[in-house]
Short mmCIF file of N, CA, C and O in Angstrom, two decimals:
data_model
loop_
_atom_site.label_atom_id
_atom_site.label_comp_id
_atom_site.label_asym_id
_atom_site.label_seq_id
_atom_site.Cartn_x
_atom_site.Cartn_y
_atom_site.Cartn_z
N MET A 585 110.55 43.90 45.92
CA MET A 585 109.32 43.80 45.16
C MET A 585 109.61 43.22 43.78
O MET A 585 110.64 43.50 43.20
N THR A 586 108.66 42.48 43.29
CA THR A 586 108.82 41.92 41.95
C THR A 586 108.56 42.99 40.89
O THR A 586 107.94 44.02 41.17
N HIS A 587 109.00 42.70 39.69
CA HIS A 587 108.78 43.59 38.54
C HIS A 587 107.28 43.88 38.38
O HIS A 587 106.88 45.04 38.19
N SER A 588 106.46 42.86 38.47
CA SER A 588 105.01 43.03 38.30
C SER A 588 104.40 43.88 39.41
O SER A 588 103.50 44.67 39.16
N THR A 589 104.90 43.72 40.62
CA THR A 589 104.39 44.52 41.74
C THR A 589 104.76 45.99 41.57
O THR A 589 103.94 46.88 41.82
N VAL A 590 105.98 46.24 41.13
CA VAL A 590 106.41 47.62 40.90
C VAL A 590 105.55 48.26 39.80
O VAL A 590 105.13 49.41 39.93
N LEU A 591 105.29 47.53 38.74
CA LEU A 591 104.43 48.06 37.68
C LEU A 591 103.01 48.33 38.18
O LEU A 591 102.39 49.32 37.81
N LEU A 592 102.50 47.45 39.04
CA LEU A 592 101.18 47.68 39.62
C LEU A 592 101.17 48.96 40.45
O LEU A 592 100.26 49.80 40.31
N VAL A 593 102.16 49.14 41.29
CA VAL A 593 102.25 50.36 42.11
C VAL A 593 102.37 51.59 41.21
O VAL A 593 101.69 52.60 41.44
N ALA A 594 103.19 51.51 40.18
CA ALA A 594 103.34 52.64 39.24
C ALA A 594 102.02 52.96 38.58
O ALA A 594 101.63 54.13 38.47
N ARG A 595 101.30 51.92 38.13
CA ARG A 595 100.00 52.14 37.48
C ARG A 595 99.01 52.79 38.43
O ARG A 595 98.27 53.70 38.07
N ILE A 596 98.99 52.34 39.67
CA ILE A 596 98.07 52.90 40.66
C ILE A 596 98.40 54.37 40.91
O ILE A 596 97.51 55.23 40.92
N LEU A 597 99.67 54.67 41.13
CA LEU A 597 100.07 56.05 41.40
C LEU A 597 99.80 56.97 40.22
O LEU A 597 99.28 58.07 40.38
N LEU A 598 100.16 56.53 39.02
CA LEU A 598 99.96 57.36 37.83
C LEU A 598 98.49 57.46 37.45
O LEU A 598 98.03 58.50 36.98
N GLY A 599 97.75 56.39 37.65
CA GLY A 599 96.33 56.41 37.31
C GLY A 599 95.50 57.18 38.32
O GLY A 599 94.53 57.87 37.95
N ALA A 600 95.86 57.09 39.59
CA ALA A 600 95.10 57.77 40.64
C ALA A 600 95.08 59.28 40.42
O ALA A 600 94.07 59.93 40.70
N LEU A 601 96.17 59.83 39.92
CA LEU A 601 96.23 61.27 39.67
C LEU A 601 95.07 61.71 38.78
O LEU A 601 94.36 62.66 39.10
N PHE A 602 94.87 61.01 37.68
CA PHE A 602 93.82 61.41 36.75
C PHE A 602 92.44 60.97 37.21
O PHE A 602 91.46 61.70 37.03
N LEU A 603 92.33 59.80 37.81
CA LEU A 603 91.03 59.34 38.29
C LEU A 603 90.48 60.30 39.35
O LEU A 603 89.34 60.77 39.24
N VAL A 604 91.28 60.64 40.33
CA VAL A 604 90.84 61.54 41.40
C VAL A 604 90.59 62.94 40.85
O VAL A 604 89.60 63.59 41.20
N SER A 605 91.44 63.40 39.96
CA SER A 605 91.27 64.73 39.37
C SER A 605 89.96 64.80 38.57
O SER A 605 89.19 65.76 38.70
N GLY A 606 89.72 63.80 37.76
CA GLY A 606 88.49 63.78 36.97
C GLY A 606 87.25 63.70 37.83
O GLY A 606 86.27 64.42 37.60
N LEU A 607 87.27 62.84 38.84
CA LEU A 607 86.12 62.73 39.74
C LEU A 607 85.88 64.05 40.47
O LEU A 607 84.73 64.45 40.67
N GLY A 608 86.94 64.73 40.85
CA GLY A 608 86.81 66.02 41.53
C GLY A 608 86.18 67.09 40.67
O GLY A 608 85.48 67.98 41.17
N LYS A 609 86.41 67.01 39.37
CA LYS A 609 85.85 68.00 38.45
C LYS A 609 84.35 67.80 38.21
O LYS A 609 83.68 68.70 37.71
N LEU A 610 83.83 66.64 38.55
CA LEU A 610 82.40 66.38 38.34
C LEU A 610 81.52 67.36 39.11
O LEU A 610 80.39 67.62 38.70
N GLY A 611 82.03 67.90 40.20
CA GLY A 611 81.27 68.85 41.01
C GLY A 611 81.09 70.21 40.37
O GLY A 611 80.19 70.96 40.75
N ASP A 612 81.93 70.55 39.39
CA ASP A 612 81.82 71.86 38.73
C ASP A 612 82.41 71.79 37.32
O ASP A 612 83.44 72.40 37.03
N VAL A 613 81.76 71.03 36.47
CA VAL A 613 82.25 70.86 35.11
C VAL A 613 82.20 72.20 34.36
O VAL A 613 83.09 72.51 33.57
N ALA A 614 81.18 73.00 34.63
CA ALA A 614 81.07 74.31 33.96
C ALA A 614 82.25 75.20 34.33
O ALA A 614 82.83 75.87 33.47
N GLY A 615 82.64 75.21 35.59
CA GLY A 615 83.80 75.98 36.02
C GLY A 615 85.08 75.48 35.37
O GLY A 615 85.93 76.28 34.96
N PHE A 616 85.20 74.17 35.27
CA PHE A 616 86.36 73.60 34.59
C PHE A 616 86.36 74.01 33.12
O PHE A 616 87.41 74.32 32.56
N GLY A 617 85.19 74.06 32.51
CA GLY A 617 85.09 74.49 31.12
C GLY A 617 85.58 75.93 30.94
O GLY A 617 86.24 76.25 29.95
N GLN A 618 85.27 76.78 31.91
CA GLN A 618 85.75 78.16 31.85
C GLN A 618 87.27 78.20 31.95
O GLN A 618 87.93 78.98 31.26
N TYR A 619 87.82 77.36 32.81
CA TYR A 619 89.28 77.28 32.93
C TYR A 619 89.89 76.81 31.62
O TYR A 619 90.90 77.35 31.16
N MET A 620 89.27 75.80 31.00
CA MET A 620 89.77 75.31 29.71
C MET A 620 89.77 76.43 28.68
O MET A 620 90.72 76.58 27.91
N ALA A 621 88.69 77.21 28.66
CA ALA A 621 88.57 78.30 27.70
C ALA A 621 89.68 79.33 27.88
O ALA A 621 90.13 79.95 26.91
N SER A 622 90.17 79.49 29.11
CA SER A 622 91.25 80.45 29.36
C SER A 622 92.54 80.04 28.66
O SER A 622 93.42 80.87 28.44
N GLY A 623 92.66 78.76 28.30
CA GLY A 623 93.84 78.29 27.60
C GLY A 623 93.60 78.09 26.11
O GLY A 623 94.46 77.57 25.41
N GLY A 624 92.41 78.49 25.66
CA GLY A 624 92.11 78.41 24.24
C GLY A 624 91.39 77.15 23.80
O GLY A 624 91.14 76.95 22.62
N ILE A 625 91.03 76.30 24.74
CA ILE A 625 90.28 75.08 24.44
C ILE A 625 88.80 75.38 24.65
O ILE A 625 88.43 75.93 25.69
N PRO A 626 87.93 75.01 23.71
CA PRO A 626 86.50 75.30 23.88
C PRO A 626 85.93 74.67 25.16
O PRO A 626 86.21 73.51 25.47
N ALA A 627 85.15 75.46 25.87
CA ALA A 627 84.54 74.99 27.12
C ALA A 627 83.66 73.78 26.90
O ALA A 627 83.48 72.96 27.81
N ALA A 628 83.14 73.64 25.69
CA ALA A 628 82.27 72.49 25.39
C ALA A 628 83.01 71.16 25.50
O ALA A 628 82.38 70.11 25.59
N LEU A 629 84.34 71.21 25.52
CA LEU A 629 85.12 69.98 25.64
C LEU A 629 85.38 69.59 27.10
O LEU A 629 86.11 68.63 27.36
N ALA A 630 84.76 70.32 28.03
CA ALA A 630 84.99 70.01 29.45
C ALA A 630 84.52 68.60 29.79
O ALA A 630 85.26 67.84 30.44
N TRP A 631 83.30 68.25 29.40
CA TRP A 631 82.79 66.90 29.72
C TRP A 631 83.67 65.81 29.11
O TRP A 631 84.05 64.87 29.83
N PRO A 632 84.01 65.90 27.81
CA PRO A 632 84.90 64.86 27.28
C PRO A 632 86.25 64.79 28.01
O PRO A 632 86.78 63.70 28.23
N ALA A 633 86.78 65.93 28.40
CA ALA A 633 88.07 65.94 29.12
C ALA A 633 87.94 65.27 30.48
O ALA A 633 88.80 64.46 30.87
N VAL A 634 86.86 65.57 31.19
CA VAL A 634 86.64 64.96 32.51
C VAL A 634 86.46 63.45 32.37
O VAL A 634 87.06 62.67 33.12
N LEU A 635 85.65 63.04 31.40
CA LEU A 635 85.45 61.60 31.19
C LEU A 635 86.74 60.91 30.78
O LEU A 635 87.03 59.80 31.23
N PHE A 636 87.54 61.58 29.95
CA PHE A 636 88.84 61.04 29.57
C PHE A 636 89.71 60.80 30.80
O PHE A 636 90.32 59.75 30.95
N GLU A 637 89.78 61.79 31.68
CA GLU A 637 90.60 61.65 32.89
C GLU A 637 90.16 60.46 33.72
O GLU A 637 90.99 59.68 34.19
N ILE A 638 88.86 60.32 33.91
CA ILE A 638 88.33 59.23 34.74
C ILE A 638 88.59 57.88 34.08
O ILE A 638 89.10 56.95 34.73
N ILE A 639 88.27 57.77 32.81
CA ILE A 639 88.40 56.48 32.11
C ILE A 639 89.87 56.09 31.95
O ILE A 639 90.25 54.94 32.23
N ALA A 640 90.71 57.02 31.53
CA ALA A 640 92.13 56.70 31.33
C ALA A 640 92.80 56.38 32.66
O ALA A 640 93.62 55.46 32.74
N GLY A 641 92.47 57.14 33.71
CA GLY A 641 93.04 56.86 35.03
C GLY A 641 92.64 55.48 35.53
O GLY A 641 93.48 54.72 36.01
N ALA A 642 91.35 55.15 35.38
CA ALA A 642 90.87 53.83 35.82
C ALA A 642 91.51 52.72 34.97
O ALA A 642 91.85 51.66 35.51
N ALA A 643 91.66 52.96 33.67
CA ALA A 643 92.27 51.96 32.80
C ALA A 643 93.69 51.63 33.25
O ALA A 643 94.09 50.46 33.26
N LEU A 644 94.44 52.65 33.63
CA LEU A 644 95.80 52.39 34.11
C LEU A 644 95.79 51.59 35.41
O LEU A 644 96.56 50.65 35.57
N ILE A 645 94.91 51.97 36.31
CA ILE A 645 94.88 51.30 37.61
C ILE A 645 94.60 49.81 37.46
O ILE A 645 95.28 48.99 38.07
N VAL A 646 93.61 49.45 36.65
CA VAL A 646 93.29 48.03 36.49
C VAL A 646 94.16 47.36 35.43
O VAL A 646 94.19 46.14 35.35
N GLY A 647 94.84 48.17 34.63
CA GLY A 647 95.74 47.62 33.63
C GLY A 647 95.03 47.09 32.40
O GLY A 647 95.30 45.99 31.94
N VAL A 648 94.12 47.88 31.87
CA VAL A 648 93.44 47.50 30.64
C VAL A 648 93.75 48.55 29.56
O VAL A 648 93.70 49.75 29.84
N MET A 649 94.15 48.07 28.39
CA MET A 649 94.58 48.96 27.31
C MET A 649 95.64 49.94 27.82
O MET A 649 95.63 51.13 27.53
N THR A 650 96.55 49.40 28.59
CA THR A 650 97.53 50.19 29.32
C THR A 650 98.42 51.04 28.42
O THR A 650 98.62 52.22 28.69
N ARG A 651 98.93 50.46 27.37
CA ARG A 651 99.84 51.21 26.50
C ARG A 651 99.12 52.39 25.85
O ARG A 651 99.64 53.50 25.83
N LEU A 652 97.91 52.16 25.36
CA LEU A 652 97.13 53.22 24.73
C LEU A 652 96.80 54.32 25.75
O LEU A 652 96.96 55.51 25.47
N ALA A 653 96.34 53.92 26.93
CA ALA A 653 96.01 54.90 27.97
C ALA A 653 97.25 55.71 28.37
O ALA A 653 97.18 56.92 28.55
N ALA A 654 98.38 55.03 28.48
CA ALA A 654 99.62 55.73 28.86
C ALA A 654 100.05 56.73 27.80
O ALA A 654 100.45 57.85 28.12
N TYR A 655 99.98 56.35 26.53
CA TYR A 655 100.32 57.29 25.45
C TYR A 655 99.38 58.50 25.49
O TYR A 655 99.81 59.65 25.37
N ALA A 656 98.09 58.24 25.66
CA ALA A 656 97.11 59.33 25.68
C ALA A 656 97.33 60.26 26.86
O ALA A 656 97.25 61.49 26.72
N LEU A 657 97.63 59.70 28.03
CA LEU A 657 97.87 60.53 29.20
C LEU A 657 99.18 61.32 29.07
O LEU A 657 99.25 62.47 29.52
N ALA A 658 100.17 60.74 28.43
CA ALA A 658 101.43 61.47 28.19
C ALA A 658 101.15 62.68 27.31
O ALA A 658 101.59 63.80 27.61
N ALA A 659 100.39 62.49 26.25
CA ALA A 659 100.05 63.60 25.36
C ALA A 659 99.24 64.66 26.10
O ALA A 659 99.48 65.86 25.95
N PHE A 660 98.28 64.22 26.91
CA PHE A 660 97.45 65.13 27.70
C PHE A 660 98.33 65.99 28.61
O PHE A 660 98.13 67.20 28.71
N CYS A 661 99.30 65.37 29.26
CA CYS A 661 100.19 66.11 30.17
C CYS A 661 101.02 67.15 29.43
O CYS A 661 101.18 68.28 29.91
N VAL A 662 101.54 66.80 28.27
CA VAL A 662 102.36 67.74 27.51
C VAL A 662 101.51 68.90 27.02
O VAL A 662 101.86 70.08 27.21
N VAL A 663 100.37 68.59 26.40
CA VAL A 663 99.52 69.65 25.86
C VAL A 663 98.99 70.56 26.96
O VAL A 663 99.08 71.79 26.86
N SER A 664 98.45 69.98 28.03
CA SER A 664 97.90 70.82 29.10
C SER A 664 99.02 71.61 29.79
O SER A 664 98.81 72.76 30.18
N GLY A 665 100.18 71.02 29.93
CA GLY A 665 101.30 71.75 30.52
C GLY A 665 101.70 72.96 29.70
O GLY A 665 101.90 74.06 30.23
N LEU A 666 101.79 72.78 28.39
CA LEU A 666 102.17 73.89 27.52
C LEU A 666 101.08 74.96 27.47
O LEU A 666 101.37 76.15 27.47
N LEU A 667 99.82 74.55 27.43
CA LEU A 667 98.73 75.52 27.32
C LEU A 667 98.49 76.31 28.61
O LEU A 667 98.14 77.49 28.57
N TYR A 668 98.66 75.65 29.76
CA TYR A 668 98.24 76.28 31.01
C TYR A 668 99.38 76.62 31.97
O TYR A 668 99.15 77.33 32.95
N HIS A 669 100.58 76.13 31.71
CA HIS A 669 101.67 76.37 32.67
C HIS A 669 102.91 77.00 32.06
O HIS A 669 103.84 77.31 32.79
N PHE A 670 102.97 77.17 30.75
CA PHE A 670 104.17 77.75 30.15
C PHE A 670 104.16 79.26 30.34
O PHE A 670 103.46 79.99 29.65
N ASP A 671 104.89 79.70 31.34
CA ASP A 671 105.03 81.12 31.63
C ASP A 671 106.42 81.33 32.21
O ASP A 671 106.61 81.27 33.44
N PRO A 672 107.41 81.57 31.35
CA PRO A 672 108.79 81.69 31.82
C PRO A 672 109.00 82.76 32.89
O PRO A 672 109.95 82.68 33.66
N ALA A 673 108.11 83.73 32.99
CA ALA A 673 108.25 84.78 34.01
C ALA A 673 107.76 84.32 35.38
O ALA A 673 108.01 85.00 36.38
N ASP A 674 107.10 83.17 35.45
CA ASP A 674 106.53 82.69 36.71
C ASP A 674 107.15 81.33 37.05
O ASP A 674 106.82 80.31 36.44
N GLN A 675 108.05 81.34 38.04
CA GLN A 675 108.77 80.12 38.40
C GLN A 675 107.81 79.00 38.82
O GLN A 675 108.04 77.83 38.50
N MET A 676 106.73 79.33 39.53
CA MET A 676 105.79 78.31 39.97
C MET A 676 105.12 77.63 38.77
O MET A 676 104.96 76.40 38.75
N GLN A 677 104.73 78.42 37.78
CA GLN A 677 104.10 77.83 36.60
C GLN A 677 105.10 76.98 35.82
O GLN A 677 104.73 75.93 35.27
N MET A 678 106.33 77.41 35.76
CA MET A 678 107.34 76.60 35.06
C MET A 678 107.61 75.29 35.81
O MET A 678 107.84 74.26 35.19
N THR A 679 107.53 75.33 37.14
CA THR A 679 107.65 74.10 37.92
C THR A 679 106.48 73.17 37.61
O THR A 679 106.66 71.96 37.47
N GLN A 680 105.29 73.74 37.49
CA GLN A 680 104.11 72.93 37.14
C GLN A 680 104.28 72.32 35.73
O GLN A 680 103.89 71.18 35.50
N LEU A 681 104.83 73.10 34.81
CA LEU A 681 105.09 72.59 33.46
C LEU A 681 106.07 71.41 33.54
O LEU A 681 105.84 70.36 32.92
N LEU A 682 107.14 71.58 34.29
CA LEU A 682 108.11 70.49 34.42
C LEU A 682 107.49 69.26 35.07
O LEU A 682 107.81 68.12 34.71
N LYS A 683 106.59 69.47 36.03
CA LYS A 683 105.86 68.35 36.65
C LYS A 683 105.06 67.60 35.59
O LYS A 683 105.09 66.37 35.53
N ASN A 684 104.35 68.35 34.75
CA ASN A 684 103.58 67.71 33.68
C ASN A 684 104.49 66.94 32.74
O ASN A 684 104.15 65.83 32.31
N LEU A 685 105.63 67.52 32.39
CA LEU A 685 106.55 66.84 31.49
C LEU A 685 107.14 65.59 32.14
O LEU A 685 107.31 64.56 31.48
N ALA A 686 107.43 65.66 33.43
CA ALA A 686 107.93 64.49 34.15
C ALA A 686 106.88 63.39 34.19
O ALA A 686 107.20 62.20 33.99
N LEU A 687 105.63 63.77 34.43
CA LEU A 687 104.55 62.78 34.39
C LEU A 687 104.46 62.14 33.01
O LEU A 687 104.28 60.93 32.90
N ALA A 688 104.57 62.95 31.97
CA ALA A 688 104.53 62.42 30.61
C ALA A 688 105.63 61.38 30.43
O ALA A 688 105.42 60.33 29.81
N GLY A 689 106.80 61.65 31.00
CA GLY A 689 107.89 60.68 30.94
C GLY A 689 107.53 59.37 31.63
O GLY A 689 107.82 58.28 31.12
N GLY A 690 106.88 59.46 32.76
CA GLY A 690 106.43 58.26 33.46
C GLY A 690 105.41 57.48 32.65
O GLY A 690 105.46 56.24 32.57
N TYR A 691 104.47 58.19 32.04
CA TYR A 691 103.47 57.52 31.20
C TYR A 691 104.12 56.87 29.99
O TYR A 691 103.75 55.76 29.60
N LEU A 692 105.11 57.55 29.38
CA LEU A 692 105.80 56.96 28.23
C LEU A 692 106.57 55.71 28.65
O LEU A 692 106.59 54.71 27.91
N ALA A 693 107.20 55.74 29.82
CA ALA A 693 107.90 54.55 30.30
C ALA A 693 106.92 53.39 30.49
O ALA A 693 107.21 52.25 30.12
N LEU A 694 105.75 53.69 31.04
CA LEU A 694 104.73 52.66 31.22
C LEU A 694 104.22 52.14 29.88
O LEU A 694 103.94 50.95 29.73
N SER A 695 104.16 53.01 28.88
CA SER A 695 103.71 52.58 27.57
C SER A 695 104.69 51.58 26.95
O SER A 695 104.30 50.73 26.16
N VAL A 696 105.95 51.68 27.31
CA VAL A 696 106.97 50.77 26.78
C VAL A 696 106.93 49.44 27.53
O VAL A 696 107.04 48.37 26.93
N THR A 697 106.77 49.49 28.84
CA THR A 697 106.81 48.26 29.63
C THR A 697 105.50 47.49 29.58
O THR A 697 105.49 46.28 29.73
N GLY A 698 104.40 48.20 29.39
CA GLY A 698 103.10 47.56 29.47
C GLY A 698 102.66 47.43 30.92
O GLY A 698 103.33 47.90 31.84
N ALA A 699 101.55 46.79 31.13
CA ALA A 699 100.91 46.73 32.44
C ALA A 699 101.57 45.78 33.42
O ALA A 699 101.45 45.93 34.62
N GLY A 700 102.23 44.76 32.93
CA GLY A 700 102.79 43.75 33.81
C GLY A 700 101.80 42.61 34.03
O GLY A 700 100.67 42.63 33.54
N ARG A 701 102.22 41.62 34.80
CA ARG A 701 101.41 40.41 35.00
C ARG A 701 100.18 40.65 35.86
O ARG A 701 99.20 39.92 35.75
N LEU A 702 100.21 41.65 36.72
CA LEU A 702 99.08 41.90 37.62
C LEU A 702 98.14 42.91 36.98
O LEU A 702 98.01 44.05 37.43
N SER A 703 97.48 42.49 35.90
CA SER A 703 96.63 43.41 35.14
C SER A 703 95.57 42.66 34.35
O SER A 703 95.69 41.45 34.11
N VAL A 704 94.56 43.39 33.94
CA VAL A 704 93.55 42.85 33.04
C VAL A 704 94.20 42.47 31.71
O VAL A 704 93.89 41.43 31.13
N ASP A 705 95.10 43.33 31.23
CA ASP A 705 95.78 43.05 29.96
C ASP A 705 96.44 41.67 29.99
O ASP A 705 96.32 40.90 29.03
N ALA A 706 97.14 41.35 31.07
CA ALA A 706 97.82 40.06 31.18
C ALA A 706 96.82 38.91 31.18
O ALA A 706 97.05 37.88 30.54
N ARG A 707 95.71 39.08 31.87
CA ARG A 707 94.70 38.01 31.90
C ARG A 707 94.10 37.79 30.52
O ARG A 707 93.87 36.66 30.11
N LEU A 708 93.86 38.88 29.79
CA LEU A 708 93.33 38.75 28.44
C LEU A 708 94.33 38.07 27.51
O LEU A 708 93.96 37.24 26.67
N GLU A 709 95.61 38.41 27.67
CA GLU A 709 96.65 37.77 26.86
C GLU A 709 96.73 36.28 27.17
O GLU A 709 96.89 35.45 26.26
N ASP A 710 96.61 35.92 28.46
CA ASP A 710 96.65 34.52 28.87
C ASP A 710 95.50 33.73 28.24
O ASP A 710 95.63 32.53 27.97
N ARG A 711 94.38 34.38 28.01
CA ARG A 711 93.21 33.72 27.42
C ARG A 711 93.25 33.77 25.89
O ARG A 711 92.31 33.35 25.24
N GLY A 712 94.31 34.33 25.35
CA GLY A 712 94.44 34.38 23.90
C GLY A 712 93.75 35.55 23.24
O GLY A 712 93.62 35.61 22.04
N GLY A 713 93.33 36.51 24.05
CA GLY A 713 92.67 37.70 23.50
C GLY A 713 93.69 38.67 22.95
O GLY A 713 94.82 38.74 23.41
N ALA A 714 93.28 39.39 21.94
CA ALA A 714 94.16 40.42 21.37
C ALA A 714 94.13 41.64 22.25
O ALA A 714 93.09 42.24 22.45
N VAL A 715 95.26 41.99 22.80
CA VAL A 715 95.35 43.15 23.70
C VAL A 715 96.49 44.03 23.26
O VAL A 715 97.57 43.55 22.92
N THR A 716 96.27 45.31 23.28
CA THR A 716 97.36 46.25 23.04
C THR A 716 97.74 46.84 24.38
O THR A 716 97.55 48.01 24.65
N SER A 717 98.23 45.95 25.26
CA SER A 717 98.51 46.34 26.63
C SER A 717 99.45 47.50 26.65
O SER A 717 99.51 48.27 27.52
#
């Protein structure tokens, strides 16, 4: 596979996680808000969080504003992991925390490489548009 193809696959895999998760939460945003409140985040932020997941996930998949989306998703993974999975007495929760941290690493790697040639960012750059891919 070419470098650009590998980046496309990485973007799809990393973006699909948040896109599908966000879309799934649309069925019970109030319930998700209650879950957020259990970690100390106001339930009123449920809608913005769901929309963030959908928009950032989709942005990665199509490769638009890729670096910004990747940085934001990395931060989201670290914060949510620490708030909802940091429980040294529970091995399963600590595994979930490590999963979140590993995902953050993947998003940070993508933020360094950018979207690659098979992306909206690349097309905008080719047209002379200012992109923070």
